[in-house]
Short mmCIF file of C-alpha atoms in Angstrom, two decimals:
data_model
loop_
_atom_site.label_atom_id
_atom_site.label_comp_id
_atom_site.label_asym_id
_atom_site.label_seq_id
_atom_site.Cartn_x
_atom_site.Cartn_y
_atom_site.Cartn_z
CA MET I 1 -40.37 0.69 -20.07
CA GLU I 2 -41.67 -2.48 -18.50
CA SER I 3 -42.64 -2.52 -14.86
CA VAL I 4 -39.40 -4.00 -13.55
CA PRO I 5 -38.69 -2.08 -10.33
CA PRO I 6 -35.47 -0.04 -10.64
CA ILE I 7 -32.38 -1.16 -8.73
CA VAL I 8 -31.29 2.43 -8.18
CA LYS I 9 -33.32 5.58 -8.69
CA PHE I 10 -31.99 9.13 -8.41
CA THR I 11 -34.66 11.84 -8.40
CA SER I 12 -33.33 15.43 -8.71
CA LEU I 13 -30.60 14.57 -6.28
CA GLN I 14 -28.20 17.26 -5.18
CA LYS I 15 -25.09 16.80 -3.08
CA ARG I 16 -22.98 19.37 -1.29
CA TYR I 17 -20.64 19.06 1.66
CA GLY I 18 -22.01 21.34 4.37
CA VAL I 19 -22.38 24.82 2.90
CA GLY I 20 -19.61 24.17 0.35
CA PRO I 21 -20.09 24.25 -3.42
CA VAL I 22 -22.51 21.85 -5.08
CA VAL I 23 -20.69 18.59 -5.86
CA LEU I 24 -23.51 16.96 -7.79
CA ASP I 25 -26.44 18.82 -9.30
CA THR I 26 -29.89 17.57 -10.30
CA ILE I 27 -29.02 13.93 -10.83
CA ASN I 28 -31.80 11.89 -12.41
CA LEU I 29 -31.11 8.27 -13.19
CA THR I 30 -33.03 5.03 -13.21
CA VAL I 31 -30.96 1.86 -13.15
CA ALA I 32 -32.53 -1.39 -14.40
CA PRO I 33 -31.48 -4.79 -13.01
CA ASP I 34 -29.49 -5.81 -16.09
CA ASP I 35 -27.70 -2.48 -16.46
CA PHE I 36 -23.94 -2.10 -16.50
CA ILE I 37 -23.52 1.67 -16.31
CA SER I 38 -20.15 3.40 -16.58
CA PHE I 39 -19.60 6.92 -15.31
CA ILE I 40 -16.88 8.82 -17.07
CA GLY I 41 -15.79 12.46 -16.90
CA PRO I 42 -13.08 14.91 -15.85
CA SER I 43 -11.75 14.79 -12.31
CA GLY I 44 -13.96 16.65 -9.90
CA CYS I 45 -17.17 15.75 -11.73
CA GLY I 46 -18.36 13.74 -8.75
CA LYS I 47 -18.43 10.30 -10.36
CA SER I 48 -16.99 8.60 -7.26
CA THR I 49 -19.50 10.53 -5.16
CA ILE I 50 -22.30 8.80 -7.11
CA LEU I 51 -21.04 5.45 -5.77
CA LYS I 52 -20.64 6.80 -2.23
CA LEU I 53 -24.23 7.99 -2.31
CA VAL I 54 -25.56 4.65 -3.55
CA SER I 55 -23.55 2.73 -0.93
CA GLY I 56 -24.78 5.03 1.83
CA LEU I 57 -21.22 5.94 2.80
CA SER I 58 -22.19 9.55 2.15
CA PRO I 59 -25.71 11.05 2.37
CA GLY I 60 -27.40 13.15 -0.32
CA SER I 61 -28.39 16.74 0.43
CA THR I 62 -31.69 17.29 -1.39
CA GLY I 63 -33.76 15.19 -3.75
CA GLU I 64 -34.33 11.47 -3.45
CA LEU I 65 -32.27 8.35 -3.88
CA THR I 66 -33.59 4.83 -3.41
CA VAL I 67 -31.65 1.60 -3.75
CA MET I 68 -33.82 -1.47 -4.35
CA GLY I 69 -36.77 0.54 -3.14
CA VAL I 70 -35.26 1.49 0.22
CA LYS I 71 -32.73 3.96 1.63
CA PRO I 72 -29.13 3.27 0.50
CA ARG I 73 -27.93 2.17 3.94
CA GLU I 74 -30.76 -0.31 4.29
CA ALA I 75 -29.79 -1.95 1.01
CA ARG I 76 -26.19 -2.57 2.03
CA ASP I 77 -26.71 -6.28 2.48
CA ARG I 78 -27.46 -6.60 -1.20
CA GLN I 79 -24.63 -4.49 -2.57
CA ALA I 80 -20.84 -4.63 -2.56
CA PHE I 81 -18.15 -2.05 -3.20
CA ILE I 82 -14.89 -2.58 -5.08
CA PHE I 83 -12.36 0.13 -4.35
CA GLN I 84 -9.70 1.83 -6.44
CA ASP I 85 -6.99 -0.25 -4.82
CA ALA I 86 -7.64 -3.81 -3.78
CA THR I 87 -7.97 -2.88 -0.05
CA LEU I 88 -6.97 -6.36 1.07
CA LEU I 89 -6.03 -6.75 4.71
CA PRO I 90 -2.28 -7.45 4.47
CA TRP I 91 -2.21 -9.70 7.54
CA LEU I 92 -4.72 -12.16 6.08
CA THR I 93 -4.23 -14.68 3.30
CA ALA I 94 -6.21 -14.34 0.07
CA GLN I 95 -8.64 -16.96 1.37
CA LEU I 96 -9.22 -15.19 4.70
CA ASN I 97 -9.58 -11.85 2.93
CA VAL I 98 -12.37 -13.25 0.79
CA GLU I 99 -14.00 -14.62 3.95
CA ILE I 100 -14.17 -11.20 5.61
CA PRO I 101 -17.69 -10.18 4.50
CA LEU I 102 -19.04 -13.55 5.67
CA ARG I 103 -17.12 -13.32 8.91
CA LEU I 104 -18.56 -9.87 9.61
CA ARG I 105 -22.01 -11.36 9.23
CA GLY I 106 -21.22 -14.16 11.64
CA ARG I 107 -21.53 -17.02 9.14
CA PRO I 108 -20.19 -20.39 10.33
CA ALA I 109 -16.58 -21.27 9.51
CA VAL I 110 -17.38 -24.14 7.16
CA GLU I 111 -19.70 -22.03 5.03
CA ARG I 112 -17.09 -19.23 4.96
CA GLN I 113 -14.38 -21.55 3.78
CA THR I 114 -16.33 -23.26 1.04
CA THR I 115 -17.84 -20.02 -0.31
CA ALA I 116 -14.51 -18.19 -0.28
CA ARG I 117 -12.79 -21.09 -1.98
CA LYS I 118 -15.47 -21.20 -4.65
CA MET I 119 -15.18 -17.47 -5.28
CA LEU I 120 -11.38 -17.64 -5.52
CA GLU I 121 -11.71 -20.41 -8.06
CA LEU I 122 -14.25 -18.36 -9.98
CA VAL I 123 -11.62 -15.63 -10.46
CA GLY I 124 -8.93 -18.23 -11.22
CA LEU I 125 -7.01 -17.94 -7.96
CA GLY I 126 -7.72 -21.29 -6.33
CA LYS I 127 -4.00 -22.06 -6.28
CA VAL I 128 -2.90 -18.98 -4.35
CA ALA I 129 -5.57 -19.10 -1.64
CA ASP I 130 -2.92 -19.30 1.08
CA TYR I 131 -0.77 -16.46 -0.23
CA TYR I 132 -0.54 -13.16 1.58
CA PRO I 133 -1.39 -10.02 -0.42
CA ARG I 134 2.24 -8.91 -0.65
CA GLN I 135 3.01 -12.11 -2.57
CA LEU I 136 0.37 -11.33 -5.21
CA SER I 137 0.64 -9.15 -8.31
CA GLY I 138 -1.57 -6.08 -8.78
CA GLY I 139 -3.94 -7.97 -11.06
CA MET I 140 -4.22 -10.90 -8.66
CA LYS I 141 -4.96 -8.58 -5.75
CA MET I 142 -7.77 -7.02 -7.75
CA ARG I 143 -9.16 -10.47 -8.51
CA VAL I 144 -9.15 -11.30 -4.81
CA SER I 145 -10.99 -8.03 -4.23
CA ILE I 146 -13.61 -9.02 -6.82
CA ALA I 147 -13.96 -12.47 -5.25
CA ARG I 148 -14.47 -10.84 -1.86
CA ALA I 149 -17.18 -8.56 -3.24
CA LEU I 150 -19.01 -11.53 -4.75
CA THR I 151 -19.07 -13.76 -1.64
CA LEU I 152 -22.48 -12.43 -0.67
CA THR I 153 -23.81 -12.64 -4.26
CA PRO I 154 -24.76 -8.96 -4.28
CA GLN I 155 -27.47 -7.73 -6.61
CA LEU I 156 -25.61 -4.47 -7.07
CA LEU I 157 -21.88 -4.03 -7.49
CA LEU I 158 -20.24 -0.61 -7.18
CA LEU I 159 -16.81 -0.35 -8.76
CA ASP I 160 -14.68 2.76 -8.25
CA GLU I 161 -11.95 2.71 -10.92
CA PRO I 162 -10.97 -0.82 -9.92
CA PHE I 163 -8.52 -1.36 -12.77
CA GLY I 164 -7.07 2.14 -12.90
CA ALA I 165 -3.67 1.15 -11.53
CA LEU I 166 -3.16 -1.86 -13.80
CA ASP I 167 -1.33 -2.09 -17.12
CA GLU I 168 -3.47 -2.24 -20.23
CA MET I 169 -3.09 -5.95 -20.90
CA THR I 170 -4.06 -6.91 -17.38
CA ARG I 171 -6.88 -4.42 -17.48
CA ASN I 172 -8.30 -5.86 -20.70
CA ARG I 173 -8.11 -9.37 -19.34
CA LEU I 174 -9.81 -8.39 -16.10
CA ASN I 175 -12.54 -6.61 -18.09
CA GLU I 176 -13.24 -9.87 -19.90
CA GLU I 177 -13.15 -11.83 -16.65
CA LEU I 178 -15.50 -9.39 -14.96
CA LEU I 179 -18.09 -9.92 -17.70
CA ALA I 180 -17.56 -13.69 -17.54
CA VAL I 181 -18.10 -13.67 -13.77
CA ARG I 182 -21.19 -11.53 -14.28
CA SER I 183 -22.71 -14.06 -16.63
CA LEU I 184 -22.30 -16.74 -13.94
CA SER I 185 -23.40 -14.63 -11.00
CA PRO I 186 -25.50 -11.77 -12.41
CA PHE I 187 -25.36 -8.33 -10.82
CA THR I 188 -26.19 -4.75 -11.71
CA ALA I 189 -23.00 -2.71 -12.03
CA LEU I 190 -22.20 0.94 -11.49
CA PHE I 191 -18.68 1.46 -12.73
CA VAL I 192 -16.48 4.54 -12.45
CA THR I 193 -13.58 4.77 -14.89
CA HIS I 194 -11.23 7.08 -16.76
CA SER I 195 -10.84 4.71 -19.68
CA VAL I 196 -13.22 5.12 -22.62
CA THR I 197 -12.33 1.73 -24.13
CA GLU I 198 -13.01 0.01 -20.85
CA ALA I 199 -16.36 1.78 -20.47
CA VAL I 200 -17.46 0.88 -24.03
CA PHE I 201 -16.37 -2.74 -23.64
CA LEU I 202 -18.13 -3.32 -20.33
CA SER I 203 -21.28 -1.22 -20.32
CA ASN I 204 -24.66 -1.07 -21.92
CA ARG I 205 -24.96 2.58 -20.84
CA ILE I 206 -22.28 5.23 -20.44
CA VAL I 207 -22.97 8.41 -18.54
CA VAL I 208 -20.62 11.26 -19.50
CA MET I 209 -20.30 13.74 -16.66
CA ALA I 210 -19.21 17.38 -16.47
CA ALA I 211 -17.58 19.22 -13.56
CA ASN I 212 -18.28 22.47 -11.64
CA PRO I 213 -20.86 21.53 -10.57
CA GLY I 214 -20.76 17.79 -11.16
CA ARG I 215 -23.67 16.81 -13.40
CA PHE I 216 -24.78 14.37 -16.09
CA TYR I 217 -23.87 15.74 -19.51
CA ALA I 218 -24.91 13.00 -21.91
CA GLU I 219 -25.78 9.33 -21.99
CA VAL I 220 -24.57 6.93 -24.66
CA ALA I 221 -26.23 3.55 -25.20
CA ILE I 222 -23.89 0.68 -26.09
CA ASP I 223 -25.98 -2.01 -27.73
CA PHE I 224 -23.44 -4.78 -28.38
CA PRO I 225 -24.94 -8.00 -27.05
CA TYR I 226 -23.43 -9.91 -24.14
CA PRO I 227 -21.37 -12.07 -23.88
CA ARG I 228 -18.81 -9.78 -25.48
CA ARG I 229 -15.70 -11.28 -27.06
CA PRO I 230 -12.24 -9.65 -26.86
CA GLU I 231 -12.35 -9.32 -30.68
CA LEU I 232 -15.12 -6.75 -30.25
CA ARG I 233 -12.44 -4.17 -29.44
CA GLY I 234 -11.07 -4.40 -32.99
CA GLN I 235 -14.37 -3.81 -34.77
CA PRO I 236 -15.27 -0.50 -36.46
CA GLU I 237 -18.63 -0.19 -34.61
CA PHE I 238 -16.72 -0.44 -31.34
CA GLN I 239 -14.27 2.21 -32.48
CA ALA I 240 -17.18 4.43 -33.51
CA LYS I 241 -18.60 4.26 -29.97
CA VAL I 242 -15.18 5.00 -28.49
CA ASN I 243 -14.92 8.03 -30.76
CA GLU I 244 -18.39 9.23 -29.82
CA VAL I 245 -17.68 9.06 -26.09
CA THR I 246 -14.24 10.64 -26.57
CA ARG I 247 -15.83 13.52 -28.49
CA LEU I 248 -18.35 14.08 -25.69
CA LEU I 249 -15.52 14.10 -23.16
CA HIS I 250 -13.75 16.77 -25.20
CA GLU I 251 -16.89 18.90 -25.25
CA VAL I 252 -17.15 18.58 -21.50
CA GLU I 253 -13.56 19.60 -20.92
CA ILE I 254 -13.76 22.60 -23.27
CA SER I 255 -16.84 24.05 -21.56
CA PRO I 256 -16.08 23.32 -17.91
CA SER I 257 -18.80 25.38 -16.24
CA SER I 258 -22.41 25.95 -17.07
CA MET Y 1 24.17 -12.55 -4.37
CA LYS Y 2 22.89 -15.63 -2.57
CA LYS Y 3 23.86 -16.67 0.94
CA SER Y 4 27.47 -15.57 0.45
CA PHE Y 5 29.78 -14.92 3.36
CA PRO Y 6 27.93 -12.50 5.64
CA VAL Y 7 30.50 -9.71 5.30
CA LEU Y 8 28.23 -6.97 6.54
CA THR Y 9 26.67 -8.77 9.50
CA TRP Y 10 29.75 -10.46 10.98
CA PHE Y 11 33.06 -9.64 9.38
CA LEU Y 12 32.98 -5.82 9.40
CA PRO Y 13 31.65 -5.49 12.98
CA ALA Y 14 34.34 -7.95 14.14
CA VAL Y 15 37.07 -5.91 12.43
CA SER Y 16 35.85 -2.60 13.86
CA GLY Y 17 35.56 -4.22 17.30
CA LEU Y 18 39.14 -5.48 17.13
CA ILE Y 19 40.39 -2.06 16.06
CA PHE Y 20 38.54 -0.48 18.99
CA ILE Y 21 40.04 -2.94 21.50
CA SER Y 22 43.54 -2.38 20.09
CA LEU Y 23 43.10 1.38 20.43
CA TRP Y 24 41.97 0.80 24.02
CA TYR Y 25 45.17 -1.14 24.77
CA GLY Y 26 47.20 1.52 22.96
CA VAL Y 27 45.77 4.34 25.06
CA ARG Y 28 46.42 2.38 28.23
CA VAL Y 29 50.08 1.68 27.31
CA VAL Y 30 50.91 5.13 25.93
CA SER Y 31 49.16 7.11 28.70
CA GLY Y 32 50.49 4.97 31.52
CA LEU Y 33 47.12 5.15 33.28
CA GLN Y 34 46.51 2.88 36.28
CA SER Y 35 44.27 -0.18 36.08
CA TRP Y 36 41.71 1.38 38.43
CA ILE Y 37 41.24 4.31 36.04
CA LEU Y 38 41.25 2.46 32.73
CA PRO Y 39 41.32 -1.32 33.04
CA THR Y 40 42.22 -3.34 29.95
CA PRO Y 41 39.58 -5.64 28.42
CA VAL Y 42 41.47 -8.63 29.83
CA GLU Y 43 41.33 -7.16 33.34
CA ILE Y 44 37.60 -6.57 32.91
CA VAL Y 45 37.00 -10.15 31.82
CA ALA Y 46 39.10 -11.33 34.76
CA ALA Y 47 36.99 -9.20 37.10
CA ALA Y 48 33.82 -10.58 35.55
CA VAL Y 49 35.04 -14.14 36.13
CA HIS Y 50 36.08 -13.33 39.69
CA GLU Y 51 32.75 -11.65 40.50
CA HIS Y 52 30.61 -13.98 38.44
CA THR Y 53 28.38 -15.22 41.29
CA ARG Y 54 27.46 -11.71 42.35
CA LEU Y 55 27.09 -10.53 38.75
CA LEU Y 56 24.82 -13.41 37.75
CA ALA Y 57 22.62 -13.08 40.81
CA ALA Y 58 22.41 -9.33 40.26
CA ALA Y 59 21.61 -9.80 36.57
CA GLY Y 60 18.80 -12.19 37.53
CA HIS Y 61 17.45 -9.65 39.99
CA THR Y 62 17.59 -6.87 37.39
CA ALA Y 63 16.07 -9.08 34.70
CA LEU Y 64 13.13 -9.77 37.00
CA GLY Y 65 12.56 -6.08 37.70
CA ALA Y 66 12.94 -5.14 34.05
CA LEU Y 67 10.64 -7.92 32.88
CA GLY Y 68 7.99 -7.06 35.47
CA GLY Y 69 7.97 -3.38 34.51
CA PHE Y 70 8.10 -4.20 30.82
CA LEU Y 71 5.13 -6.58 31.02
CA LEU Y 72 3.09 -4.09 33.01
CA ALA Y 73 3.91 -1.41 30.44
CA ALA Y 74 3.07 -3.77 27.58
CA ILE Y 75 -0.31 -4.76 29.05
CA PHE Y 76 -1.39 -1.36 30.37
CA GLY Y 77 0.06 0.33 27.29
CA PHE Y 78 -2.10 -1.84 25.06
CA PHE Y 79 -5.31 -1.03 26.88
CA THR Y 80 -4.51 2.64 27.36
CA SER Y 81 -3.90 2.91 23.62
CA LEU Y 82 -7.20 1.20 22.88
CA MET Y 83 -8.95 3.82 24.99
CA LEU Y 84 -7.04 6.69 23.43
CA GLY Y 85 -7.20 5.37 19.89
CA LEU Y 86 -10.90 4.59 19.87
CA SER Y 87 -12.39 7.54 21.73
CA LYS Y 88 -11.73 11.08 20.60
CA SER Y 89 -12.90 12.57 23.89
CA LEU Y 90 -10.79 10.23 26.02
CA ARG Y 91 -7.82 11.04 23.83
CA ALA Y 92 -8.42 14.75 24.20
CA SER Y 93 -8.78 14.49 27.97
CA LEU Y 94 -5.95 12.05 28.72
CA TYR Y 95 -3.20 12.46 26.16
CA PRO Y 96 -1.92 15.88 27.38
CA TRP Y 97 -1.55 14.46 30.89
CA LEU Y 98 0.34 11.45 29.60
CA LEU Y 99 2.68 13.91 27.93
CA VAL Y 100 3.08 15.76 31.21
CA LEU Y 101 3.96 12.47 32.90
CA GLN Y 102 6.43 11.70 30.13
CA MET Y 103 8.03 15.14 30.42
CA THR Y 104 8.61 14.73 34.16
CA PRO Y 105 12.04 13.14 34.63
CA VAL Y 106 11.67 9.82 36.42
CA ILE Y 107 14.62 10.75 38.64
CA VAL Y 108 12.46 13.46 40.21
CA LEU Y 109 9.65 11.02 40.83
CA THR Y 110 11.83 8.28 42.29
CA PRO Y 111 11.62 9.30 45.94
CA ILE Y 112 7.84 9.60 45.64
CA ILE Y 113 7.57 6.21 43.94
CA MET Y 114 9.71 4.64 46.65
CA LEU Y 115 7.52 6.24 49.26
CA TRP Y 116 4.31 4.91 47.67
CA ALA Y 117 5.30 1.60 46.10
CA GLY Y 118 7.81 0.77 48.79
CA PRO Y 119 11.54 0.28 48.25
CA GLY Y 120 12.80 -2.90 46.63
CA MET Y 121 11.12 -4.79 43.82
CA PRO Y 122 7.74 -2.99 43.78
CA GLY Y 123 9.44 0.39 43.44
CA ILE Y 124 11.86 -0.88 40.82
CA ILE Y 125 9.08 -2.38 38.76
CA THR Y 126 7.08 0.84 39.00
CA ILE Y 127 10.03 2.90 37.75
CA THR Y 128 10.62 0.49 34.86
CA TRP Y 129 6.96 0.57 34.01
CA LEU Y 130 6.88 4.37 33.94
CA ILE Y 131 9.94 4.55 31.72
CA SER Y 132 8.78 2.01 29.14
CA TYR Y 133 5.06 2.83 29.16
CA PHE Y 134 4.97 5.97 27.07
CA PRO Y 135 6.66 4.79 23.85
CA ILE Y 136 4.23 1.86 23.74
CA VAL Y 137 1.19 4.08 24.20
CA ALA Y 138 2.41 6.70 21.73
CA ASN Y 139 3.16 4.14 19.02
CA MET Y 140 0.08 1.99 19.40
CA THR Y 141 -2.26 5.00 19.57
CA GLN Y 142 -0.70 6.31 16.37
CA GLY Y 143 -1.26 2.89 14.82
CA LEU Y 144 -4.92 2.78 15.80
CA LEU Y 145 -5.42 6.22 14.29
CA SER Y 146 -3.72 5.42 11.00
CA THR Y 147 -6.05 2.63 9.89
CA ASP Y 148 -6.59 2.79 6.12
CA MET Y 149 -9.83 4.72 5.49
CA ASN Y 150 -10.73 2.42 2.60
CA HIS Y 151 -10.52 -0.56 4.95
CA VAL Y 152 -12.85 1.25 7.33
CA ALA Y 153 -15.24 1.97 4.43
CA LEU Y 154 -15.09 -1.71 3.46
CA PHE Y 155 -16.07 -2.72 6.99
CA ARG Y 156 -18.85 -0.12 7.08
CA MET Y 157 -20.15 -1.46 3.75
CA CYS Y 158 -20.35 -4.90 5.34
CA ASN Y 159 -22.33 -3.41 8.24
CA ALA Y 160 -19.52 -4.38 10.61
CA ARG Y 161 -20.17 -3.75 14.27
CA ARG Y 162 -17.86 -1.52 16.24
CA TRP Y 163 -16.20 -4.40 18.09
CA GLN Y 164 -15.61 -6.21 14.81
CA GLU Y 165 -13.97 -3.12 13.35
CA VAL Y 166 -11.72 -2.89 16.42
CA LEU Y 167 -10.85 -6.56 16.68
CA LEU Y 168 -10.56 -7.54 13.04
CA LEU Y 169 -9.28 -4.29 11.57
CA ARG Y 170 -7.90 -1.63 13.87
CA VAL Y 171 -5.94 -3.79 16.31
CA PRO Y 172 -4.24 -5.97 13.66
CA ALA Y 173 -3.45 -2.84 11.62
CA ALA Y 174 -1.89 -1.27 14.73
CA LEU Y 175 0.11 -4.38 15.62
CA PRO Y 176 3.32 -3.30 13.81
CA TYR Y 177 3.15 0.02 15.66
CA TYR Y 178 2.63 -1.74 18.98
CA LEU Y 179 5.64 -3.96 18.32
CA ALA Y 180 7.72 -0.90 17.41
CA GLY Y 181 6.71 0.54 20.77
CA LEU Y 182 7.72 -2.70 22.51
CA ARG Y 183 11.12 -2.53 20.79
CA ILE Y 184 11.79 0.91 22.25
CA ALA Y 185 10.44 -0.21 25.61
CA ALA Y 186 12.76 -3.24 25.57
CA THR Y 187 15.81 -0.99 25.41
CA LEU Y 188 14.43 1.20 28.18
CA ALA Y 189 13.25 -1.48 30.63
CA PRO Y 190 16.71 -2.70 31.82
CA ILE Y 191 17.83 0.93 32.12
CA GLY Y 192 14.79 1.65 34.27
CA ALA Y 193 15.42 -1.36 36.49
CA ILE Y 194 19.13 -0.61 36.96
CA PHE Y 195 18.38 3.01 37.71
CA GLY Y 196 15.77 1.96 40.25
CA GLU Y 197 18.19 -0.43 41.95
CA TYR Y 198 20.85 2.26 42.03
CA MET Y 199 18.43 4.58 43.79
CA VAL Y 200 17.08 2.00 46.27
CA GLY Y 201 20.40 0.46 47.08
CA ASN Y 202 20.09 -2.91 48.68
CA ALA Y 203 16.78 -2.30 50.41
CA SER Y 204 15.22 -5.37 48.83
CA GLY Y 205 17.78 -7.65 50.46
CA GLY Y 206 19.90 -10.39 48.88
CA THR Y 207 22.56 -9.28 46.42
CA GLY Y 208 20.50 -6.45 44.96
CA GLY Y 209 20.54 -5.91 41.24
CA LEU Y 210 23.12 -4.61 38.80
CA GLY Y 211 22.24 -1.07 39.82
CA PHE Y 212 23.17 -1.87 43.39
CA LEU Y 213 26.43 -3.47 42.25
CA VAL Y 214 27.31 -0.26 40.41
CA TYR Y 215 26.83 1.63 43.64
CA SER Y 216 28.70 -0.93 45.68
CA TYR Y 217 31.71 -1.38 43.32
CA ASN Y 218 31.96 2.36 42.89
CA THR Y 219 32.25 3.03 46.61
CA GLN Y 220 34.81 0.23 46.89
CA ILE Y 221 36.70 1.66 43.87
CA LYS Y 222 36.58 -1.78 42.19
CA ILE Y 223 36.77 -0.19 38.75
CA PRO Y 224 37.36 -3.33 36.63
CA ALA Y 225 34.34 -4.92 38.35
CA LEU Y 226 32.37 -1.76 37.55
CA PHE Y 227 33.26 -2.23 33.88
CA ALA Y 228 32.27 -5.87 34.17
CA THR Y 229 28.89 -4.74 35.52
CA ALA Y 230 28.50 -2.45 32.51
CA LEU Y 231 29.28 -5.41 30.25
CA THR Y 232 26.69 -7.56 32.04
CA SER Y 233 24.05 -4.81 31.77
CA CYS Y 234 24.79 -4.51 28.10
CA LEU Y 235 24.31 -8.26 27.60
CA LEU Y 236 21.04 -8.16 29.53
CA GLY Y 237 19.84 -5.32 27.31
CA PHE Y 238 20.70 -7.40 24.26
CA VAL Y 239 18.66 -10.33 25.56
CA PHE Y 240 15.64 -8.05 25.99
CA VAL Y 241 15.94 -6.48 22.57
CA ALA Y 242 16.52 -9.87 20.94
CA ALA Y 243 13.41 -11.30 22.61
CA VAL Y 244 11.24 -8.49 21.29
CA ALA Y 245 12.88 -8.68 17.87
CA TRP Y 246 11.91 -12.34 17.81
CA LEU Y 247 8.33 -11.47 18.81
CA ASN Y 248 8.26 -8.89 16.05
CA TRP Y 249 9.49 -11.45 13.54
CA ALA Y 250 7.02 -14.08 14.72
CA PHE Y 251 4.04 -11.76 14.28
CA LEU Y 252 5.03 -9.92 11.14
CA HIS Y 253 7.39 -11.86 8.89
CA LYS Y 254 4.65 -13.58 6.92
CA TRP Y 255 2.83 -10.48 5.80
CA HIS Y 256 4.50 -7.21 6.73
CA ASP Y 257 6.43 -5.21 4.14
CA SER Y 258 9.34 -4.72 6.54
CA PHE Y 259 10.19 -8.40 6.04
CA GLU Y 260 9.89 -8.30 2.25
CA GLN Y 261 12.73 -10.07 0.48
CA ALA Y 262 14.66 -7.67 -1.75
CA ASP Y 263 14.93 -10.21 -4.57
CA HIS Y 264 11.38 -11.43 -4.27
#
C-alpha cells in the first residue's frame, strides 16, 4: 500500500475484562483514511468492544492499538461516537444538543450557534432546531445525534448500531444521508451493525466476526464506487455481496468456537 | 375528546364531596350527638368566620415556619445530595447516619431541639427542616446516581471536565428527582411546623401558630373551632403543594415525559 499513515492500527490486540474470558483475540487491522469499515457478527463477538477500544472508553489488555498515531484517549479530539440510541439530553432543544460538544470545549456562544445550525441544516433539520427530543421521531433524533457528532468535523466517526432501532425505510434513507454527509464532510467510519444490507451499502470493507472468543473471521471488500445511489440495492452485484456476507455469517454461527 | 366538560377533575369530586357532607349531617341527626362532639360543616364554617382573625394570624405564623424549614431543607438537601451523589466514599460514610436520623422519630428529638435551637420560631423551623430534609436528599441522590451511562460516555468522549459533567449532565438529569423530593417535602413541611408549634405552645409570643391554636382550642373544648383549625391547616397544605406543583411544571413541562400529551 501507499505510505498514507493509518487512521487506526490494531496489532495483535487482545481484550479481556480482568481475569475473565478473552473478549477479543488477536485483532489485526489497519484502517486507511478513506475507509468505511462495517463490523458484523453474532452477539457476543465483541464488535461494540472494538469501538470502545478505539474511543479509549475501554483499554486493551495486550497488543497495541494506535489511533492517528497516538493512544486512543489522546486522539479523542479528532473522533466522535454515535451511540445505539440517540443519547440526546432531553432537557435541551435539538439546537442546544448539537452545541454540546462545542460547549464542553468552551467555544464562544456565537460560534456554537452558527456551527450547530449549519450541522442541523446539513442533516435536514433546520426547521426543528427549537424542538425538544420528545417532540422528534426516532429518525429525527438519530439525525440530531449525527449532527452533534459532526460539529467538531471529526476525522474518525465511530457508529455503534446507530440505525438498529429504526424501521427499514427510515434506515435506508439515513444510510443514504450518512453517505451524502460524508461526501461533504469526509471522515473515516467504523460502523457496527446487524444488518448485512446496510453494511454492504455503506462500506468499502466488511469485517465478519466470530464469537467465543471474539475474533475476526473474514474480510469482504465492497468495491462499488462512491457516491452510491439507492438503486444500487436492486442490482445483482449488490445482491451477490449480500449473499456472500450472509453465507459467512452462517458459517460463523454454525461453528461458534475455535 | 377535546376540552370537553372536565368530568373527572371537577364534577366527580364535587359529587363525592356532597355525598360525604350529607352523610356527615345524617350521622349527626340520627345519632343525636352534641355539637361539641361532632359539629356540622355549617357550625365549623361559622366557627371559622368567628375565629378568623386568630386563624389567619396563626396560619401566617405556621406558613412562615413551614416555609423557613422547607427552604432550609431544599437548599441543604440539594448540596447534601451533591456530596452523596458524586462521591462514593462520602456516600458510604454519611448515608447510613442519615438513615439513622430519619429513623429517629422527630417527636423524641423535639425536647432536645427546643433546648438547642430555642423555643419559638428557630425550634419550629428546625423541626420542619428535619422532617422535610430526608425525602429531598433520598430522591436527589437517587437521581444523581441514575444518570444515563451513555450520556456519561458521550461527555467522556468530548473530554468533559468533572464540573461540566456535574453541571451540564448530572444535575439537570437529577432535577425531576429533586422536584419529586420537594413535592413530598411540601406535604411534610406544614405538618412539621404545626407539630412544632403544638409542642412549643405559645413560647414565641403573639398568637402562636395553628399548632398552638389546636392546643388552645382543645383545652377550651372549642371543638368547632378545632375543626376550623384543621380546615385551615388543610388549606395551607394545599397552598404548599400547589406552589411546588407549579415549580415542577415550570421546570419540566417543556421536555419531561411526565408532561407528554396523550394525543401528541
